[in-house]
Short mmCIF file of C-alpha atoms in Angstrom, two decimals:
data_model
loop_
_atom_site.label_atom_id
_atom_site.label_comp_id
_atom_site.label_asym_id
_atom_site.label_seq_id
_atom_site.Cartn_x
_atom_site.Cartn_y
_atom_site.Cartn_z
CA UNK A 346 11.99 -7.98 -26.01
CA UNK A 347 14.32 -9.43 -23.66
CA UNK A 348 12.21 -12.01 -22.55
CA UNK A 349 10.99 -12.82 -26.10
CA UNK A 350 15.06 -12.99 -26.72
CA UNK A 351 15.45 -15.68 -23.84
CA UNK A 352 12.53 -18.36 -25.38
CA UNK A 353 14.10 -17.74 -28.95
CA UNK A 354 17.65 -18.90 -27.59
CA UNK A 355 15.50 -21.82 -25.63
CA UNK A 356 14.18 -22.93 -28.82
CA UNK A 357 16.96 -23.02 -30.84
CA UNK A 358 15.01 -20.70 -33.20
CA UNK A 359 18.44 -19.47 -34.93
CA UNK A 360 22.73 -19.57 -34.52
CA UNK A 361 24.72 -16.54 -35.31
CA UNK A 362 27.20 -16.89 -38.44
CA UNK A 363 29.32 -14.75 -40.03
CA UNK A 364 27.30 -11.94 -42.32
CA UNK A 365 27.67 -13.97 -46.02
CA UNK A 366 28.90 -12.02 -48.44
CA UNK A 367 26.76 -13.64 -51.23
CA UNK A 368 23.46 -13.76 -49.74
CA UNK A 369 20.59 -11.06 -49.46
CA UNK A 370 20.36 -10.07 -45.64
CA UNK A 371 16.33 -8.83 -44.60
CA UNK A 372 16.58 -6.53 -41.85
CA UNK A 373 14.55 -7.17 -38.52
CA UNK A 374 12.17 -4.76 -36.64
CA UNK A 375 10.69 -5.45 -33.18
CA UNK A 376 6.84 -4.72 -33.41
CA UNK A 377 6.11 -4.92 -29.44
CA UNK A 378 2.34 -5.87 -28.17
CA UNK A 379 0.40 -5.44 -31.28
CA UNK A 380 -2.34 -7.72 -32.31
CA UNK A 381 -3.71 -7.33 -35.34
CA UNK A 382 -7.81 -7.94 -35.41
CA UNK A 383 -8.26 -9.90 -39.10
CA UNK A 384 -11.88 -11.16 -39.58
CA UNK A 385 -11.14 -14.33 -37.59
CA UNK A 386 -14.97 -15.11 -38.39
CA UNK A 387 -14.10 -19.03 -39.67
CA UNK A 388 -11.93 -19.52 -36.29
CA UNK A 389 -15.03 -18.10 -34.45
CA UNK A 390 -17.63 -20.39 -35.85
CA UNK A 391 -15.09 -23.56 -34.84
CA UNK A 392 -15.23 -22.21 -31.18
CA UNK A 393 -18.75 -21.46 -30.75
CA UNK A 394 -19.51 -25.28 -32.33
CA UNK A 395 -16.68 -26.41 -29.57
CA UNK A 396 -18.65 -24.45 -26.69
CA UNK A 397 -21.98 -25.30 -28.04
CA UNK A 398 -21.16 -29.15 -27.83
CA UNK A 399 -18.81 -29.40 -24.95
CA UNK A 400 -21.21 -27.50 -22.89
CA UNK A 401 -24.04 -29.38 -23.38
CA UNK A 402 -21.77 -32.45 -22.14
CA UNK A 403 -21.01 -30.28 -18.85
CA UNK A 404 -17.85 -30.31 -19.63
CA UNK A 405 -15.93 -27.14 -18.07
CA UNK A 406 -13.78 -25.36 -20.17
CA UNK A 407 -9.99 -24.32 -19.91
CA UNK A 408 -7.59 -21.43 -21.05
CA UNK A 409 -3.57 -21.82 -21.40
CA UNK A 410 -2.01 -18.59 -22.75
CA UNK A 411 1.45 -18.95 -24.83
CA UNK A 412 3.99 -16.58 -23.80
CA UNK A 413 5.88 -16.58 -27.05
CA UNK A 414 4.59 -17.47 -29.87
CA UNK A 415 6.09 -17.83 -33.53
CA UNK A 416 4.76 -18.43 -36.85
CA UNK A 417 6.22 -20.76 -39.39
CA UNK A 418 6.56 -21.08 -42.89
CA UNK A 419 5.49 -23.42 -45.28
CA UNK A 420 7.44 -26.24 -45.56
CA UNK A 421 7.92 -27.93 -48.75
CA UNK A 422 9.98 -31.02 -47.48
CA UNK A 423 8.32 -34.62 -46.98
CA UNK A 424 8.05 -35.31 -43.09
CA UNK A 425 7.58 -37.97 -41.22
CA UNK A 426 6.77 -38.15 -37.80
CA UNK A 427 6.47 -41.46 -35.53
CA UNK A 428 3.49 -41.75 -33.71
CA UNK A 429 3.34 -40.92 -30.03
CA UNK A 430 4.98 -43.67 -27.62
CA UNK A 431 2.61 -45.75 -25.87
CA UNK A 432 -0.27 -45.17 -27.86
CA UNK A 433 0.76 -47.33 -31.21
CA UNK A 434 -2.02 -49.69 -31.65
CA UNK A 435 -0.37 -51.71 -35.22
CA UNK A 436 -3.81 -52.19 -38.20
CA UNK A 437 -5.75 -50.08 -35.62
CA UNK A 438 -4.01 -46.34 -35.88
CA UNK A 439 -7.60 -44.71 -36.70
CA UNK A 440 -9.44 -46.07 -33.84
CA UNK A 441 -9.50 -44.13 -30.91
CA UNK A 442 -7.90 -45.13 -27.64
CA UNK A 443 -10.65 -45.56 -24.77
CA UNK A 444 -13.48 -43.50 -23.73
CA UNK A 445 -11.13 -40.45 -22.93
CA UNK A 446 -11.86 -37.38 -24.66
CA UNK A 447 -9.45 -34.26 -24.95
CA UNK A 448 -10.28 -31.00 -27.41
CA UNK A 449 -8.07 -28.68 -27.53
CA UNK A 450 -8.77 -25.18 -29.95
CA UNK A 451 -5.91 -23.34 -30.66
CA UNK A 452 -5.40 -19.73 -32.40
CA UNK A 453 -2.19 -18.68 -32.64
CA UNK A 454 -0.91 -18.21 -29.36
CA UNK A 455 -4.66 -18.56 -27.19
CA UNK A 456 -5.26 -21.64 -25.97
CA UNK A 457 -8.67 -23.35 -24.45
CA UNK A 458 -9.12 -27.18 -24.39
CA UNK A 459 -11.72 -29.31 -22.70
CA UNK A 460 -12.65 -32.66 -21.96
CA UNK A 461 -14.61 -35.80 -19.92
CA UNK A 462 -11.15 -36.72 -18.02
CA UNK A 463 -10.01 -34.67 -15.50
CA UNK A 464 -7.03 -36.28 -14.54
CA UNK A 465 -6.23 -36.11 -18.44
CA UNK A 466 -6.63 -32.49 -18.40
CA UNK A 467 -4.65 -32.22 -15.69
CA UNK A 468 -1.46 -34.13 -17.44
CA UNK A 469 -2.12 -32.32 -20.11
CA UNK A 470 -2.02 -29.02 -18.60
CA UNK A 471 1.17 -29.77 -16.85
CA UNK A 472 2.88 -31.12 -19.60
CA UNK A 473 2.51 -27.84 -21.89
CA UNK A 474 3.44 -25.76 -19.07
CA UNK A 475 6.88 -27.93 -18.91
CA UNK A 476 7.37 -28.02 -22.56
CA UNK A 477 6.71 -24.55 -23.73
CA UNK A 478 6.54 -20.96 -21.62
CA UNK A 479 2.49 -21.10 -20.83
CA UNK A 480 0.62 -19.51 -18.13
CA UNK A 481 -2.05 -21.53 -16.65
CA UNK A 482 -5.38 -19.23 -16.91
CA UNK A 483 -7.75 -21.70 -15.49
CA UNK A 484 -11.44 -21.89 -16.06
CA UNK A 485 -12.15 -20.10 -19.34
CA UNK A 486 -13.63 -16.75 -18.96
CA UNK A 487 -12.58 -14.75 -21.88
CA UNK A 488 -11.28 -15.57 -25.49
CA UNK A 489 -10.73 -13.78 -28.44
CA UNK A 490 -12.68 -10.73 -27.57
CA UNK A 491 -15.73 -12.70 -26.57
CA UNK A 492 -16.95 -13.02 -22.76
CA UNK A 493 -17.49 -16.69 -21.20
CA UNK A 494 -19.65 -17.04 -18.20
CA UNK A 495 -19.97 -21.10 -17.81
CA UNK A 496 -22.22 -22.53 -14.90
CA UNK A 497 -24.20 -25.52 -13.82
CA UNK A 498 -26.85 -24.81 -16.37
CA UNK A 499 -24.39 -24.39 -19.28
CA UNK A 500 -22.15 -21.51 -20.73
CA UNK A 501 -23.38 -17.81 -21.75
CA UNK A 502 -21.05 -16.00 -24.22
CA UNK A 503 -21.25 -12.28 -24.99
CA UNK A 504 -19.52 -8.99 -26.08
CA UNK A 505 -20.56 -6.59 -23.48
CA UNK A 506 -17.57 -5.11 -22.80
CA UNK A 507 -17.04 -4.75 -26.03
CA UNK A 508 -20.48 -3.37 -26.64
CA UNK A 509 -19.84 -0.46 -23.89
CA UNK A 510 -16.72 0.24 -25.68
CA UNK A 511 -18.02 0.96 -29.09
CA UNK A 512 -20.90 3.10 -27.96
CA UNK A 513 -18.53 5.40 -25.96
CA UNK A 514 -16.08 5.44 -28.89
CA UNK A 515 -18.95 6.34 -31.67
CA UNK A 516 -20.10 8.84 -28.50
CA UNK A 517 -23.40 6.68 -28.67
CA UNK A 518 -23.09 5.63 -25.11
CA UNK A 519 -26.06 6.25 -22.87
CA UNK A 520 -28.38 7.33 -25.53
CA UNK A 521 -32.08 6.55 -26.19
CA UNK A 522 -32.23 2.68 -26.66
CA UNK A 523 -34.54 1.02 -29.38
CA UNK A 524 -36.12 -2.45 -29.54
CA UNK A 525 -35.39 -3.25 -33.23
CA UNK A 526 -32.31 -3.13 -35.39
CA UNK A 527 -33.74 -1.94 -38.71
CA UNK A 528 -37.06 0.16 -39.41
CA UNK A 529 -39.19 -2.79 -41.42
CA UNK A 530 -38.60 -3.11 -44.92
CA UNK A 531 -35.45 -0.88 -44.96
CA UNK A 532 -34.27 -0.21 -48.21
CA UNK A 533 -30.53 0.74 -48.88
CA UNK A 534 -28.70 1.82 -51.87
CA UNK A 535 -25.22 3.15 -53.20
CA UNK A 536 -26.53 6.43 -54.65
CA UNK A 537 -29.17 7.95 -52.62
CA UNK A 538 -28.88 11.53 -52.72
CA UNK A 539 -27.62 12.04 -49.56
CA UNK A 540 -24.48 14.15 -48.25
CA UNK A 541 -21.43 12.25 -48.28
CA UNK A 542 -19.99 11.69 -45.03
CA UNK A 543 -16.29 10.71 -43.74
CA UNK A 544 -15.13 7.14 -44.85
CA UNK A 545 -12.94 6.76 -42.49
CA UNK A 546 -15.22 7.17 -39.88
CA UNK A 547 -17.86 4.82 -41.44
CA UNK A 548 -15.71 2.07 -42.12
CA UNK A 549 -14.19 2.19 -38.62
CA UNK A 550 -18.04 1.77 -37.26
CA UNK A 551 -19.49 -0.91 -39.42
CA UNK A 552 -16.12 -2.57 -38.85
CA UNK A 553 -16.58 -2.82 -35.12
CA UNK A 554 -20.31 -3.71 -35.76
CA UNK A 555 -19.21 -6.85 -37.83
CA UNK A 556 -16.99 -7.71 -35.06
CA UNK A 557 -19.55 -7.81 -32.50
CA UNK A 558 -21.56 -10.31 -34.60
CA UNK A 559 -19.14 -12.66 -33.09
CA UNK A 560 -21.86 -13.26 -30.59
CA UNK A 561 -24.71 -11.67 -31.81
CA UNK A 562 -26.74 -13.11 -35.14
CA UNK A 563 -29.70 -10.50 -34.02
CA UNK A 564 -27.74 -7.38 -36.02
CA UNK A 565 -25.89 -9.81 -38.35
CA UNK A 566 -28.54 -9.03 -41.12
CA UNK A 567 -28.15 -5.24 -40.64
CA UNK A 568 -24.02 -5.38 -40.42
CA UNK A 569 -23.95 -7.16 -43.09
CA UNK A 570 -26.17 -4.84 -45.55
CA UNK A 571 -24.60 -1.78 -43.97
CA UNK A 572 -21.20 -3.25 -45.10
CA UNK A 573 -22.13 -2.66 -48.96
CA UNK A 574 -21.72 0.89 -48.39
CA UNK A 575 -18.29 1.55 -47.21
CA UNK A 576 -16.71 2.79 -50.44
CA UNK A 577 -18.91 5.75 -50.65
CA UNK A 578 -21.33 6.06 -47.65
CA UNK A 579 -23.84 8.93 -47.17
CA UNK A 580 -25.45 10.93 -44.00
CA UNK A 581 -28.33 8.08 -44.59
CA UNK A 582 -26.89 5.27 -44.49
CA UNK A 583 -24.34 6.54 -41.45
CA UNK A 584 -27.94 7.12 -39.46
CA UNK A 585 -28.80 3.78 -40.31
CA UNK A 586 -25.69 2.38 -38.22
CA UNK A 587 -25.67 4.92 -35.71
CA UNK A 588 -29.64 3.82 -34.98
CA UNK A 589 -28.16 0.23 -34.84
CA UNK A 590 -26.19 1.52 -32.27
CA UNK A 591 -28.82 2.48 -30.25
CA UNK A 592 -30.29 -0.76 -30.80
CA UNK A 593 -27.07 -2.30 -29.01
CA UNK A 594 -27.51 0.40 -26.24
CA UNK A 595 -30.75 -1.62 -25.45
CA UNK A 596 -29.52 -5.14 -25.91
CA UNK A 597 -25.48 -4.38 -24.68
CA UNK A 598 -26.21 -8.03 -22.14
CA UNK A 599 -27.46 -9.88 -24.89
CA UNK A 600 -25.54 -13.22 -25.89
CA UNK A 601 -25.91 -17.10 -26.45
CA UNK A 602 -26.83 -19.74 -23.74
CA UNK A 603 -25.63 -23.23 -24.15
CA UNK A 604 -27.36 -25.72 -22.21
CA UNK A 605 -26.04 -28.27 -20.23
CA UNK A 606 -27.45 -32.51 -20.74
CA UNK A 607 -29.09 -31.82 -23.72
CA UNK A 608 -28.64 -34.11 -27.51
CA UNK A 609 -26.26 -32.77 -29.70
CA UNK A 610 -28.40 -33.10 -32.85
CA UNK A 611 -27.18 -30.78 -35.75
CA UNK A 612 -30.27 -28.47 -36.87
CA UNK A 613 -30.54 -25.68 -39.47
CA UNK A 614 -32.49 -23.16 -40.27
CA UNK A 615 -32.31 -21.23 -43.66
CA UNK A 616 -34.31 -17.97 -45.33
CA UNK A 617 -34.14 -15.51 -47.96
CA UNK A 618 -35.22 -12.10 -49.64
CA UNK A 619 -36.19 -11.19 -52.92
CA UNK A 620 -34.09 -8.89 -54.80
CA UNK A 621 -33.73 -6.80 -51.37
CA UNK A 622 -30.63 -5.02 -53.04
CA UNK A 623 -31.84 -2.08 -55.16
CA UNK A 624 -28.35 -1.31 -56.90
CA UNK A 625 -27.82 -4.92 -58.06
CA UNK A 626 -31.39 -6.82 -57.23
CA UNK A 627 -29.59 -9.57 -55.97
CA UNK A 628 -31.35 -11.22 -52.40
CA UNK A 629 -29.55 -12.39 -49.29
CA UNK A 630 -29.35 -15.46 -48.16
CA UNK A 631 -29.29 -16.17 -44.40
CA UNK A 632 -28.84 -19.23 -42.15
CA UNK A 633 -28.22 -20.61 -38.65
CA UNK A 634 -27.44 -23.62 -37.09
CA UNK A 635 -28.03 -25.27 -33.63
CA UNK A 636 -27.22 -28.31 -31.54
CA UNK A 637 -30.60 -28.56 -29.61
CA UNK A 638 -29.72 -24.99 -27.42
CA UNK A 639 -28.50 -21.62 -28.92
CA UNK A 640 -27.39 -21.03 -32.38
CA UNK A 641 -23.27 -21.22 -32.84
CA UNK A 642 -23.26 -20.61 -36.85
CA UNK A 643 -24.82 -18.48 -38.74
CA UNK A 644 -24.09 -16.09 -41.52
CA UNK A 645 -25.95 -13.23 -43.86
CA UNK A 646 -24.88 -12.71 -47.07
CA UNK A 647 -26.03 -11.53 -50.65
CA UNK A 648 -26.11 -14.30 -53.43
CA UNK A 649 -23.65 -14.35 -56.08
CA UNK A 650 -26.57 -14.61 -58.96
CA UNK A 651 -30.08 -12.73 -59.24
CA UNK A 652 -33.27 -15.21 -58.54
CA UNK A 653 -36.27 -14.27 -60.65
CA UNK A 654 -38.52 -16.07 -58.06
CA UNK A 655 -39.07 -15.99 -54.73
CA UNK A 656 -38.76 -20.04 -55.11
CA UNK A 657 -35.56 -19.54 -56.77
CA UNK A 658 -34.04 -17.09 -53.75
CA UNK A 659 -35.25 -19.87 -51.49
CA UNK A 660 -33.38 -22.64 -53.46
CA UNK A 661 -30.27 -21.03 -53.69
CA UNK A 662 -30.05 -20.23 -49.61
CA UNK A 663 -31.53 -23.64 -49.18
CA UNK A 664 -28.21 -24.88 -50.95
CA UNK A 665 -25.54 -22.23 -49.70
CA UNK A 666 -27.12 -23.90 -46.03
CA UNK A 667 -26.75 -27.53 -47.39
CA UNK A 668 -23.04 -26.82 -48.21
CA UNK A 669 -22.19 -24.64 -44.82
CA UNK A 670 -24.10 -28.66 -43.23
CA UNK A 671 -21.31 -30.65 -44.80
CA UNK A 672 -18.52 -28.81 -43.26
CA UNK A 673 -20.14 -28.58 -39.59
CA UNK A 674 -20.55 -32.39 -39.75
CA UNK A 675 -16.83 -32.95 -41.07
CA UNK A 676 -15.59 -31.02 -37.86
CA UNK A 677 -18.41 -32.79 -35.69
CA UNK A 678 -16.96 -35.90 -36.46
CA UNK A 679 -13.40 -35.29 -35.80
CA UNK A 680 -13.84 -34.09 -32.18
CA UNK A 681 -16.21 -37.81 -31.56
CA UNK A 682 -19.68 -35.67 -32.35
CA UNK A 683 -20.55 -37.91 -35.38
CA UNK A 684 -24.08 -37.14 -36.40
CA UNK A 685 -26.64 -40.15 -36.84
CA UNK A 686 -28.94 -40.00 -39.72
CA UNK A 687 -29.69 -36.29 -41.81
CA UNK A 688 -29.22 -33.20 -40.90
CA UNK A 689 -32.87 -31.31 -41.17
CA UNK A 690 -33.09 -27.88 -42.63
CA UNK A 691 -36.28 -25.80 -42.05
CA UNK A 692 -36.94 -23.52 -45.22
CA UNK A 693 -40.14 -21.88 -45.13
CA UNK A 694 -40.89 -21.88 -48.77
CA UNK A 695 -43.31 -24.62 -50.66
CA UNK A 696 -41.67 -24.55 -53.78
CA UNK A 697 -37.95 -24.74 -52.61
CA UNK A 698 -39.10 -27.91 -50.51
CA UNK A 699 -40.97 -29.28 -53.58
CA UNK A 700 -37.49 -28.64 -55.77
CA UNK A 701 -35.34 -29.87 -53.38
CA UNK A 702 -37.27 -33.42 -53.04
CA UNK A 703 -37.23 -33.75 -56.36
#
């Protein structure tokens, strides 16, 4: 606290007045090396489509960690801020300046950037370390609860730390491994008969499951359907996680390789059920996305309507993929990743094809 005291007189952050008389006064309470895990699964995507490109430049990535940092509100003023001196080009402020190439990624107070300029990474590493209270981390090896290993041939992230960690908290760790997530055609729903177990419990497990989809799509599917349960699970659906578990005992090194000197070209691939939710008959839609190496997007997730075709359950995760496109190629662009020509989406389906094309 006394050190988080220091940077907030450094920054000017507040000056002491005399306690107004008029004025509502909120109290203050320290809250001292707590992190709060929200979803963060947006932020995540962003990263992995960072890592995913970068690496397949051969690019090595970088870590800076923030010793203090603060979060601001919104402001509701007009500002205006000059642009940087030396780099004001006058009728040519969109265009970018040389063949130099810095990305930085920033959530909230971790840091990783990355580049084809070392001597700019250097500058800029020394120049955040002057302005604000950073500690230099150097080559990125872990970030935001996921594991980096980069090399010559490209970068490998996982979660099997993290993996270890949640079998030995659910008291699943060292037991009889499995080779599949799911028993085929598993069928779910909300009121099966089944004893009712602890909530708690459940929620805290499928929670930790969703988080390690972070770097594994392979149990995304079953998360995700396990998920639908939480209000009021039962002793069937809590052996359907715990044999997911033992799935994860199996596969606890499993992660996503990113190549190195390959062509970034944007390609996605998109699927769907049929009414595979008993309560509700609604289907899930799934997709994933790649940049010629491992997938660094995907997502599972039930549609919002009910398709009375197989065509129609198609069509609708054809166009939940189409939309999820848009958006990848909005942030490819900004970091100089601008996509040539379409996008292709596989879909396995005859009809949705037909529908789409027409």
């Amino acid at each position: 606290m006394e050190e988080e005291v220091v940077v907030i007189n450094e920054n000017d952050t507040w000056e002491k007045v005399a306690r107004p008389s008029d004025k509502e006064v909120i109290g203050v309470k320290w809250i001292y090396k707590v992190k709060y895990n929200a979803d963060g699964s947006l932020q995540r995507r962003k990263e992995r489509a960072v890592i995913a490109m970068t690496s397949q430049r051969g690019w090595l990535i970088y870590q800076l960690d923030v010793k203090s940092a603060f979060l601001n509100g919104e402001l509701h003023e007009e500002i205006y801020v000059e642009q940087p001196q030396g780099f004001v080009i006058e009728g040519e402020e969109d265009k970018t300046q040389g063949t130099s190439i810095l990305i930085v990624a920033l959530y909230v107070d971790d840091l990783i950037f990355m580049g084809n300029d070392v001597h700019m990474i250097e500058q800029f590493k020394r120049e955040m370390m002057m302005k604000y209270e950073m500690s230099d981390m150097g080559i990125l090896k872990y970030f935001l609860g996921i594991e980096v290993h980069q090399s010559e041939n490209g970068v490998f992230i996982s979660q099997s730390k993290y993996a270890e960690k949640v079998l030995k908290k659910f008291g699943m760790l060292g037991c009889n491994p499995i080779s599949t997530p799911l028993v085929v055609n598993e069928k779910l729903k909300k009121d099966d008969g089944g004893r009712k177990v602890d909530e708690t419990y459940y929620r805290g497990l499928i929670g930790n499951l969703l988080y390690h989809t972070h770097t594994r799509p392979d149990i995304m599917f079953a998360s995700s359907m396990l998920s639908r349960f939480m209000s009021s699970p039962s002793h069937l659906h809590l052996g359907v996680a715990k044999r997911l578990l033992r799935y994860i005992q199996g596969t606890m090194n499993y992660g996503i390789m990113y190549s190195r000197n390959l062509d970034v070209k944007l390609v996605g691939y998109c699927d769907s059920d049929l009414g595979g939710c008993i309560d509700d008959m609604k289907s899930t839609s799934g997709y994933a996305f790649s940049l010629g190496s491992g997938i660094f997007t995907w997502a599972s997730k039930k549609q919002p309507t009910v398709a009375l075709s197989t065509a129609e359950a198609e069509y609708i995760s054809a166009s939940i993929t189409t939309s999820h496109v848009v958006w990848i190629r909005r942030i490819m662009e900004d970091i100089q990743e601008k996509q040539e020509g379409c996008t292709e989406i596989f879909c396995d389906n005859k009809s949705a094809i037909a529908m789409s094309k027409n």
